[in-house]
């Protein structure tokens, strides 16, 4: 259905929270040309455009009075291969986890710690997706984006993306850049990152002492399946809050009352606190208000038990934020993009 616009389309199948709001118009782009045409047509009508991929990092709080443009472009290719370092390029609409699996099937390591993250390749740079001690910035080479203000193509290299913890230049300029394709430098030689969370333990339980990249991916998939709700069964957008960075003096102050505080020292002297731990200590784990709730196993994940609206989920999130600020003096920042 390239090029065709549908009217008053329910976005329920297009966001992993399963929020039932409508898009005034909806279309999908299977190519650069589709995307350009949709943007030009919307501009001619004075319509705003909301670009989406897999909808796994969105909280939709009202009907979207815009053209929703879903990136559905496909294609993965090897651009260069010197026998060890291999540069791979993928189109924005490629689903992330199948792309990771394709790289592993080619004997390419580098993305295994990012296995089973929902969403698309094109959205991955938005918040510099990360898990188990690896972020895409660690293997990122470049990307091609369309400047929605000028209609020109722009090549971004690593430094220009301003990647940081769940952050990038693209997140700071919402609506400016349409990411078309992304390039990664992967390796035929495995450099394992196993010191994060229970990855090493899971591998050792399986009797694996020298894991392949596929072993690491499989271990991470099994851990994630145990800990995280599958959006197909229970609507969610993964972690709802970023882990807060706080000054050492605040971490010390909290530790006086909560000796079990989970805090990771950072290079700049700050401490990263586990937001899920703070929320659990405050008693929110498993809390439910109507169909909006805090997951019973993972306090960082807000869930939709069926009919919750985006506003109800947002209200619950705001109550949690206010409580954590009052109890711990810590500000929690939302991770999903709010519309
Ligand atoms: P969408 O939700 O569709 O969009 C997200 C944002 O990107 C929006 O602002 C949208 O406008 C913009 N956007 C989308 N595509 C483009 C494009 N081509 N060009 C420009 N802008 C675009 N995230 C992590 O970092 N680590 C995790 O481990 C992780 N685990 C998760 C687990 C679960 C169960 C869930 C539901 C989510 C998880 N997430 C995680 C969050 C989410 O999967 C990622 O942020 C993912 O990259 C979002 O991709 P998407 O295609 O679904 O983006
Ligand atoms: P976990 O293993 O229970 O750990 C809790 C938190 O502690 C994590 O959020 C992680 O921070 C941090 N952490 C753990 N080990 C660390 C180490 N060695 N050094 C520094 N920080 C450490 O976490 P989880 O909830 O099961 O998630 C596992 C991984 O998947 C994490 O990296 C998490 O970010 C990622 N994940 C992300 C989302 C999302 O939507 N963004 C959803 C699910 C899982 P970081 O979050 O900063 O890595």
Tab-separated table of C-alpha atoms and ligand atoms in Angstrom:
chain	number	residue	atom	x	y	z
A	1	UNK	CA	0.000	0.000	0.000
A	2	UNK	CA	2.949	2.353	-0.698
A	3	UNK	CA	1.866	5.889	-1.365
A	4	UNK	CA	-1.749	5.315	-0.334
A	5	UNK	CA	-3.088	7.125	2.715
A	6	UNK	CA	-5.724	5.596	4.959
A	7	UNK	CA	-7.943	7.772	7.144
A	8	UNK	CA	-8.835	7.367	10.834
A	9	UNK	CA	-6.651	4.289	11.348
A	10	UNK	CA	-6.430	2.656	14.775
A	11	UNK	CA	-2.802	2.643	15.945
A	12	UNK	CA	-3.418	-0.265	18.349
A	13	UNK	CA	-1.507	-2.772	16.163
A	14	UNK	CA	1.304	-0.247	15.664
A	15	UNK	CA	2.345	0.430	19.279
A	16	UNK	CA	3.508	-2.216	21.753
A	17	UNK	CA	1.528	-0.652	24.624
A	18	UNK	CA	-1.548	-1.549	22.555
A	19	UNK	CA	-3.074	1.914	23.057
A	20	UNK	CA	-6.174	2.339	20.926
A	21	UNK	CA	-5.898	5.845	19.480
A	22	UNK	CA	-6.496	6.868	15.876
A	23	UNK	CA	-4.214	8.426	13.305
A	24	UNK	CA	-5.930	11.037	11.167
A	25	UNK	CA	-3.943	9.622	8.225
A	26	UNK	CA	-1.639	6.591	8.025
A	27	UNK	CA	0.771	5.349	5.379
A	28	UNK	CA	3.855	3.151	5.072
A	29	UNK	CA	7.131	3.906	3.298
A	30	UNK	CA	8.858	0.980	1.589
A	31	UNK	CA	11.522	3.143	-0.069
A	32	UNK	CA	13.221	6.550	0.136
A	33	UNK	CA	10.912	7.721	-2.638
A	34	UNK	CA	7.789	6.666	-0.691
A	35	UNK	CA	9.047	8.594	2.336
A	36	UNK	CA	9.877	11.704	0.303
A	37	UNK	CA	6.488	11.672	-1.406
A	38	UNK	CA	4.598	11.259	1.862
A	39	UNK	CA	6.518	14.135	3.488
A	40	UNK	CA	5.997	16.397	0.449
A	41	UNK	CA	2.282	15.610	0.265
A	42	UNK	CA	1.855	16.248	3.997
A	43	UNK	CA	3.784	19.537	3.743
A	44	UNK	CA	1.576	20.635	0.842
A	45	UNK	CA	-1.492	20.087	3.053
A	46	UNK	CA	0.104	21.688	6.137
A	47	UNK	CA	-0.134	18.372	8.002
A	48	UNK	CA	2.358	17.413	10.703
A	49	UNK	CA	4.025	13.985	10.297
A	50	UNK	CA	4.788	11.436	13.003
A	51	UNK	CA	7.374	8.879	11.863
A	52	UNK	CA	7.190	5.485	13.562
A	53	UNK	CA	8.958	2.156	13.300
A	54	UNK	CA	7.803	-0.714	15.511
A	55	UNK	CA	6.022	1.570	18.012
A	56	UNK	CA	7.917	-0.018	20.927
A	57	UNK	CA	9.097	3.245	22.464
A	58	UNK	CA	5.931	5.327	22.209
A	59	UNK	CA	3.256	6.439	24.659
A	60	UNK	CA	0.271	7.702	22.676
A	61	UNK	CA	-1.995	9.831	24.853
A	62	UNK	CA	-4.520	11.080	22.274
A	63	UNK	CA	-5.626	10.638	18.681
A	64	UNK	CA	-2.760	11.704	16.421
A	65	UNK	CA	-3.851	14.700	14.344
A	66	UNK	CA	-1.140	14.077	11.776
A	67	UNK	CA	0.046	11.742	9.059
A	68	UNK	CA	1.591	8.710	10.757
A	69	UNK	CA	4.378	7.492	8.473
A	70	UNK	CA	5.522	3.960	9.309
A	71	UNK	CA	8.967	3.040	7.988
A	72	UNK	CA	8.726	-0.363	6.278
A	73	UNK	CA	11.793	-0.240	4.009
A	74	UNK	CA	13.665	-3.544	3.771
A	75	UNK	CA	17.189	-4.626	2.854
A	76	UNK	CA	20.450	-5.668	4.501
A	77	UNK	CA	23.824	-5.702	2.728
A	78	UNK	CA	27.528	-6.142	3.411
A	79	UNK	CA	29.408	-3.030	2.261
A	80	UNK	CA	32.973	-4.142	3.018
A	81	UNK	CA	34.748	-7.175	4.428
A	82	UNK	CA	38.490	-7.328	5.148
A	83	UNK	CA	38.237	-10.814	6.607
A	84	UNK	CA	37.868	-9.498	10.156
A	85	UNK	CA	36.006	-6.151	10.140
A	86	UNK	CA	32.740	-6.231	8.209
A	87	UNK	CA	30.571	-3.169	7.557
A	88	UNK	CA	26.870	-3.996	7.277
A	89	UNK	CA	24.096	-1.620	6.214
A	90	UNK	CA	20.390	-2.110	6.983
A	91	UNK	CA	17.311	-0.164	5.871
A	92	UNK	CA	15.314	1.719	8.513
A	93	UNK	CA	12.246	-0.532	8.367
A	94	UNK	CA	14.164	-3.760	9.047
A	95	UNK	CA	12.990	-5.278	12.345
A	96	UNK	CA	15.877	-5.093	14.846
A	97	UNK	CA	16.052	-8.596	16.312
A	98	UNK	CA	15.828	-10.464	12.972
A	99	UNK	CA	18.624	-8.144	11.754
A	100	UNK	CA	20.772	-9.142	14.775
A	101	UNK	CA	20.035	-12.812	14.021
A	102	UNK	CA	20.994	-12.350	10.353
A	103	UNK	CA	24.352	-10.839	11.408
A	104	UNK	CA	24.982	-13.791	13.735
A	105	UNK	CA	24.106	-16.235	10.941
A	106	UNK	CA	26.836	-14.575	8.839
A	107	UNK	CA	29.363	-15.161	11.652
A	108	UNK	CA	29.388	-11.459	12.585
A	109	UNK	CA	29.743	-10.484	16.243
A	110	UNK	CA	29.015	-7.128	17.875
A	111	UNK	CA	25.232	-6.918	18.238
A	112	UNK	CA	24.634	-10.087	20.293
A	113	UNK	CA	24.098	-8.200	23.593
A	114	UNK	CA	21.338	-6.221	21.871
A	115	UNK	CA	19.327	-9.341	21.034
A	116	UNK	CA	15.542	-9.384	21.407
A	117	UNK	CA	15.118	-5.600	21.575
A	118	UNK	CA	11.866	-4.830	19.728
A	119	UNK	CA	11.567	-2.148	17.055
A	120	UNK	CA	13.345	-1.237	13.864
A	121	UNK	CA	16.875	-0.488	12.688
A	122	UNK	CA	15.887	3.114	11.853
A	123	UNK	CA	14.776	3.892	15.409
A	124	UNK	CA	17.804	2.291	17.080
A	125	UNK	CA	19.992	5.436	16.844
A	126	UNK	CA	17.211	7.616	18.310
A	127	UNK	CA	18.014	6.599	21.874
A	128	UNK	CA	21.313	4.787	21.162
A	129	UNK	CA	19.684	1.506	22.202
A	130	UNK	CA	21.591	-0.365	24.853
A	131	UNK	CA	21.500	-3.546	26.899
A	132	UNK	CA	23.893	-5.702	28.901
A	133	UNK	CA	26.780	-3.251	28.674
A	134	UNK	CA	26.654	-2.581	24.902
A	135	UNK	CA	25.117	0.377	23.061
A	136	UNK	CA	24.817	0.781	19.298
A	137	UNK	CA	27.396	3.587	19.472
A	138	UNK	CA	29.982	0.839	20.186
A	139	UNK	CA	29.572	-0.642	16.683
A	140	UNK	CA	28.084	2.321	14.819
A	141	UNK	CA	29.777	3.565	11.635
A	142	UNK	CA	27.270	5.962	10.104
A	143	UNK	CA	23.746	6.570	8.902
A	144	UNK	CA	21.886	8.255	6.078
A	145	UNK	CA	19.053	10.587	7.034
A	146	UNK	CA	16.670	12.845	5.186
A	147	UNK	CA	16.582	16.400	6.470
A	148	UNK	CA	12.851	17.027	6.719
A	149	UNK	CA	13.401	20.801	6.661
A	150	UNK	CA	15.379	20.927	3.395
A	151	UNK	CA	14.568	17.581	1.757
A	152	UNK	CA	18.302	16.857	1.400
A	153	UNK	CA	20.152	13.677	2.310
A	154	UNK	CA	22.713	13.937	5.090
A	155	UNK	CA	25.422	11.447	6.094
A	156	UNK	CA	26.071	11.221	9.850
A	157	UNK	CA	29.293	9.830	11.267
A	158	UNK	CA	29.698	8.689	14.873
A	159	UNK	CA	30.746	12.045	16.402
A	160	UNK	CA	27.868	13.960	14.796
A	161	UNK	CA	25.247	11.685	16.365
A	162	UNK	CA	26.135	12.853	19.924
A	163	UNK	CA	25.307	9.428	21.320
A	164	UNK	CA	24.982	9.239	25.101
A	165	UNK	CA	23.055	7.083	27.583
A	166	UNK	CA	19.669	6.507	25.824
A	167	UNK	CA	20.234	9.740	23.934
A	168	UNK	CA	21.332	11.198	20.580
A	169	UNK	CA	21.192	14.331	18.459
A	170	UNK	CA	18.070	12.855	16.792
A	171	UNK	CA	16.208	12.728	20.100
A	172	UNK	CA	17.074	16.401	20.696
A	173	UNK	CA	15.595	17.477	17.354
A	174	UNK	CA	12.337	15.520	17.080
A	175	UNK	CA	10.809	15.836	13.637
A	176	UNK	CA	14.005	17.080	11.963
A	177	UNK	CA	15.626	13.856	10.699
A	178	UNK	CA	14.128	10.826	8.988
A	179	UNK	CA	16.654	8.003	9.364
A	180	UNK	CA	16.746	5.929	6.162
A	181	UNK	CA	19.549	3.390	6.723
A	182	UNK	CA	22.216	2.626	9.329
A	183	UNK	CA	25.743	1.126	9.082
A	184	UNK	CA	27.516	-0.997	11.684
A	185	UNK	CA	31.096	-2.323	11.890
A	186	UNK	CA	30.904	-5.933	13.043
A	187	UNK	CA	33.649	-8.447	13.579
A	188	UNK	CA	34.458	-12.001	12.579
A	189	UNK	CA	36.336	-12.216	15.892
A	190	UNK	CA	34.252	-12.299	19.060
A	191	UNK	CA	34.994	-9.720	21.822
A	192	UNK	CA	32.612	-10.899	24.522
A	193	UNK	CA	30.942	-8.488	26.993
A	194	UNK	CA	29.709	-10.785	29.748
A	195	UNK	CA	30.109	-8.752	32.944
A	196	UNK	CA	26.670	-7.237	32.988
A	197	UNK	CA	23.678	-8.680	34.779
A	198	UNK	CA	23.416	-12.482	34.918
A	199	UNK	CA	24.871	-13.267	31.431
A	200	UNK	CA	28.057	-15.032	32.566
A	201	UNK	CA	26.102	-16.978	35.179
A	202	UNK	CA	23.553	-18.177	32.610
A	203	UNK	CA	26.343	-19.333	30.267
A	204	UNK	CA	28.146	-21.142	33.070
A	205	UNK	CA	24.884	-22.904	34.067
A	206	UNK	CA	24.850	-24.187	30.486
A	207	UNK	CA	28.461	-25.402	30.786
A	208	UNK	CA	29.727	-22.812	28.253
A	209	UNK	CA	33.111	-21.297	29.191
A	210	UNK	CA	34.149	-19.906	25.776
A	211	UNK	CA	30.903	-18.649	24.274
A	212	UNK	CA	30.301	-17.817	20.635
A	213	UNK	CA	28.335	-14.682	19.781
A	214	UNK	CA	25.327	-16.938	19.115
A	215	UNK	CA	25.717	-18.471	22.622
A	216	UNK	CA	25.667	-14.969	24.157
A	217	UNK	CA	22.624	-14.003	22.114
A	218	UNK	CA	20.785	-17.190	23.138
A	219	UNK	CA	21.630	-16.627	26.830
A	220	UNK	CA	20.412	-13.017	26.695
A	221	UNK	CA	17.212	-14.041	24.883
A	222	UNK	CA	16.466	-16.637	27.567
A	223	UNK	CA	17.087	-14.129	30.408
A	224	UNK	CA	14.943	-11.490	28.722
A	225	UNK	CA	12.086	-13.949	28.087
A	226	UNK	CA	12.030	-14.804	31.802
A	227	UNK	CA	12.185	-11.207	33.087
A	228	UNK	CA	10.316	-9.072	30.578
A	229	UNK	CA	6.669	-9.196	29.515
A	230	UNK	CA	6.138	-10.022	25.835
A	231	UNK	CA	4.207	-7.078	24.332
A	232	UNK	CA	2.143	-9.547	22.298
A	233	UNK	CA	0.719	-10.853	25.583
A	234	UNK	CA	0.911	-7.755	27.814
A	235	UNK	CA	1.234	-4.245	26.394
A	236	UNK	CA	4.412	-2.407	27.412
A	237	UNK	CA	7.243	-0.245	26.064
A	238	UNK	CA	10.140	-1.835	27.967
A	239	UNK	CA	11.799	0.322	30.626
A	240	UNK	CA	9.532	3.259	31.326
A	241	UNK	CA	12.172	5.376	33.095
A	242	UNK	CA	15.866	5.941	32.449
A	243	UNK	CA	18.275	4.966	35.192
A	244	UNK	CA	19.039	8.288	36.935
A	245	UNK	CA	22.579	9.644	37.304
A	246	UNK	CA	23.044	11.314	40.688
A	247	UNK	CA	25.833	13.068	42.570
A	248	UNK	CA	27.906	10.907	44.961
A	249	UNK	CA	26.640	12.966	47.896
A	250	UNK	CA	23.013	12.047	47.118
A	251	UNK	CA	23.876	8.360	46.617
A	252	UNK	CA	25.627	8.379	50.024
A	253	UNK	CA	22.624	10.063	51.653
A	254	UNK	CA	20.180	7.468	50.270
A	255	UNK	CA	22.511	4.619	51.311
A	256	UNK	CA	22.250	5.676	54.976
A	257	UNK	CA	18.555	4.741	54.975
A	258	UNK	CA	18.751	2.044	52.263
A	259	UNK	CA	22.066	0.148	52.657
A	260	UNK	CA	21.128	-2.151	49.728
A	261	UNK	CA	21.050	0.758	47.242
A	262	UNK	CA	21.967	-0.419	43.709
A	263	UNK	CA	24.403	2.242	42.434
A	264	UNK	CA	27.028	1.973	39.674
A	265	UNK	CA	29.962	4.467	39.763
A	266	UNK	CA	30.435	6.478	36.560
A	267	UNK	CA	33.634	7.879	35.058
A	268	UNK	CA	32.536	11.467	35.882
A	269	UNK	CA	32.153	10.723	39.616
A	270	UNK	CA	28.356	10.424	39.502
A	271	UNK	CA	26.442	7.229	40.330
A	272	UNK	CA	23.890	5.494	38.114
A	273	UNK	CA	21.008	4.238	40.261
A	274	UNK	CA	18.800	1.320	39.183
A	275	UNK	CA	15.428	3.045	38.738
A	276	UNK	CA	13.635	-0.322	39.010
A	277	UNK	CA	15.153	-0.869	42.453
A	278	UNK	CA	13.996	2.582	43.683
A	279	UNK	CA	10.457	1.933	42.392
A	280	UNK	CA	10.368	-1.491	44.027
A	281	UNK	CA	11.602	-0.117	47.390
A	282	UNK	CA	8.828	2.463	47.226
A	283	UNK	CA	6.269	-0.357	47.010
A	284	UNK	CA	5.059	0.108	43.447
A	285	UNK	CA	5.962	-3.367	42.120
A	286	UNK	CA	2.794	-5.101	40.896
A	287	UNK	CA	0.653	-2.002	41.670
A	288	UNK	CA	-2.393	-1.681	39.421
A	289	UNK	CA	-4.818	1.194	38.738
A	290	UNK	CA	-7.552	-0.078	36.413
A	291	UNK	CA	-5.745	-1.521	33.413
A	292	UNK	CA	-2.567	0.524	33.958
A	293	UNK	CA	0.031	-1.152	36.126
A	294	UNK	CA	3.596	-1.733	37.209
A	295	UNK	CA	4.817	-5.176	36.120
A	296	UNK	CA	4.832	-7.776	38.899
A	297	UNK	CA	8.391	-8.970	38.129
A	298	UNK	CA	10.088	-5.858	36.728
A	299	UNK	CA	9.208	-2.526	38.395
A	300	UNK	CA	10.744	-0.488	35.601
A	301	UNK	CA	8.124	-1.701	33.130
A	302	UNK	CA	4.645	-0.155	33.056
A	303	UNK	CA	2.019	-2.416	31.514
A	304	UNK	CA	-1.381	-2.176	29.879
A	305	UNK	CA	-3.636	-5.000	31.062
A	306	UNK	CA	-5.995	-4.346	28.155
A	307	UNK	CA	-7.980	-1.142	28.003
A	308	UNK	CA	-5.640	1.388	29.651
A	309	UNK	CA	-5.369	4.717	27.871
A	310	UNK	CA	-2.089	6.509	27.309
A	311	UNK	CA	-3.276	9.223	29.710
A	312	UNK	CA	-3.912	6.662	32.479
A	313	UNK	CA	-0.434	5.206	31.993
A	314	UNK	CA	1.038	8.709	31.996
A	315	UNK	CA	-0.835	9.586	35.210
A	316	UNK	CA	0.507	6.452	36.891
A	317	UNK	CA	4.020	7.323	35.703
A	318	UNK	CA	3.682	10.848	37.137
A	319	UNK	CA	2.570	9.474	40.523
A	320	UNK	CA	5.636	7.215	40.591
A	321	UNK	CA	7.905	10.114	39.619
A	322	UNK	CA	6.467	12.323	42.399
A	323	UNK	CA	6.830	9.544	44.992
A	324	UNK	CA	10.445	8.746	44.037
A	325	UNK	CA	11.330	12.441	44.172
A	326	UNK	CA	9.767	12.810	47.607
A	327	UNK	CA	11.286	9.626	49.081
A	328	UNK	CA	14.761	9.679	47.560
A	329	UNK	CA	15.235	13.193	46.127
A	330	UNK	CA	15.751	11.553	42.718
A	331	UNK	CA	14.142	12.734	39.475
A	332	UNK	CA	13.059	9.941	37.133
A	333	UNK	CA	12.988	10.802	33.436
A	334	UNK	CA	10.581	9.008	31.108
A	335	UNK	CA	12.175	6.921	28.385
A	336	UNK	CA	9.373	6.373	25.818
A	337	UNK	CA	8.461	9.219	23.479
A	338	UNK	CA	5.199	10.889	24.529
A	339	UNK	CA	2.646	11.982	21.905
B	1	LIG	P1	9.199	3.682	17.660
B	1	LIG	O1	8.658	3.388	19.006
B	1	LIG	O2	8.332	3.447	16.494
B	1	LIG	O3	9.740	5.181	17.637
B	1	LIG	C1	10.567	5.657	18.667
B	1	LIG	C2	11.001	7.096	18.337
B	1	LIG	O4	11.836	7.084	17.179
B	1	LIG	C3	9.824	8.000	17.979
B	1	LIG	O5	10.133	9.289	18.463
B	1	LIG	C4	9.794	7.985	16.454
B	1	LIG	O6	9.251	9.177	15.942
B	1	LIG	C5	11.271	7.855	16.130
B	1	LIG	N1	11.569	7.114	14.888
B	1	LIG	C6	11.224	5.837	14.591
B	1	LIG	N2	11.749	5.473	13.404
B	1	LIG	C7	12.435	6.538	12.928
B	1	LIG	C8	13.195	6.805	11.744
B	1	LIG	N3	13.372	5.869	10.788
B	1	LIG	N4	13.748	8.047	11.589
B	1	LIG	C9	13.589	9.001	12.543
B	1	LIG	N5	12.874	8.814	13.665
B	1	LIG	C10	12.321	7.599	13.877
B	1	LIG	N6	15.380	-0.120	24.328
B	1	LIG	C11	16.707	-0.204	24.633
B	1	LIG	O7	17.469	0.747	24.399
B	1	LIG	N7	17.225	-1.332	25.219
B	1	LIG	C12	16.465	-2.417	25.511
B	1	LIG	O8	16.975	-3.406	26.011
B	1	LIG	C13	15.069	-2.344	25.222
B	1	LIG	N8	14.247	-3.385	25.525
B	1	LIG	C14	12.910	-3.292	25.271
B	1	LIG	C15	12.085	-4.376	25.634
B	1	LIG	C16	10.725	-4.314	25.377
B	1	LIG	C17	9.851	-5.489	25.761
B	1	LIG	C18	10.167	-3.177	24.743
B	1	LIG	C19	8.703	-3.121	24.427
B	1	LIG	C20	10.975	-2.092	24.400
B	1	LIG	C21	12.361	-2.139	24.668
B	1	LIG	N9	13.218	-1.073	24.340
B	1	LIG	C22	14.569	-1.157	24.616
B	1	LIG	C23	12.679	0.168	23.737
B	1	LIG	C24	12.524	0.090	22.188
B	1	LIG	O9	12.407	-1.236	21.768
B	1	LIG	C25	13.700	0.725	21.458
B	1	LIG	O10	13.863	2.072	21.839
B	1	LIG	C26	13.541	0.660	19.918
B	1	LIG	O11	14.700	1.137	19.283
B	1	LIG	C27	12.348	1.468	19.399
B	1	LIG	O12	12.193	1.145	18.023
B	1	LIG	P2	10.818	1.350	17.258
B	1	LIG	O13	11.066	1.057	15.822
B	1	LIG	O14	9.755	0.554	17.912
B	1	LIG	O15	10.588	2.897	17.481
B	2	LIG	P1	19.241	-5.837	35.563
B	2	LIG	O1	20.194	-6.858	35.069
B	2	LIG	O2	18.190	-6.243	36.556
B	2	LIG	O3	20.050	-4.590	36.164
B	2	LIG	C1	19.353	-3.459	36.697
B	2	LIG	C2	20.006	-2.187	36.166
B	2	LIG	O4	21.333	-2.144	36.639
B	2	LIG	C3	20.040	-2.165	34.672
B	2	LIG	O5	19.075	-1.264	34.259
B	2	LIG	C4	21.457	-1.782	34.296
B	2	LIG	O6	21.573	-0.474	33.759
B	2	LIG	C5	22.213	-1.763	35.602
B	2	LIG	N1	23.352	-2.704	35.573
B	2	LIG	C6	23.308	-4.052	35.694
B	2	LIG	N2	24.576	-4.558	35.683
B	2	LIG	C7	25.404	-3.488	35.540
B	2	LIG	C8	26.817	-3.349	35.444
B	2	LIG	N3	27.641	-4.407	35.526
B	2	LIG	N4	27.327	-2.104	35.278
B	2	LIG	C9	26.521	-1.032	35.205
B	2	LIG	N5	25.183	-1.099	35.280
B	2	LIG	C10	24.625	-2.319	35.455
B	2	LIG	O7	18.520	-5.119	34.333
B	2	LIG	P2	17.287	-5.585	33.442
B	2	LIG	O8	16.157	-4.700	33.723
B	2	LIG	O9	17.099	-7.074	33.518
B	2	LIG	O10	17.838	-5.222	31.984
B	2	LIG	C11	18.979	-5.855	31.458
B	2	LIG	C12	19.570	-4.982	30.357
B	2	LIG	O11	18.618	-4.823	29.307
B	2	LIG	C13	19.920	-3.569	30.863
B	2	LIG	O12	21.078	-3.128	30.202
B	2	LIG	C14	18.721	-2.752	30.433
B	2	LIG	O13	19.042	-1.404	30.168
B	2	LIG	C15	18.276	-3.457	29.145
B	2	LIG	N6	16.827	-3.301	28.973
B	2	LIG	C16	16.385	-2.096	28.508
B	2	LIG	C17	15.027	-1.887	28.305
B	2	LIG	C18	14.535	-0.579	27.728
B	2	LIG	O14	13.382	-0.480	27.366
B	2	LIG	N7	15.368	0.429	27.656
B	2	LIG	C19	14.108	-2.899	28.589
B	2	LIG	C20	14.614	-4.093	29.092
B	2	LIG	C21	15.967	-4.297	29.275
B	2	LIG	P3	21.345	-0.016	32.223
B	2	LIG	O15	19.880	-0.061	32.017
B	2	LIG	O16	21.887	1.361	32.249
B	2	LIG	O17	22.081	-0.943	31.332
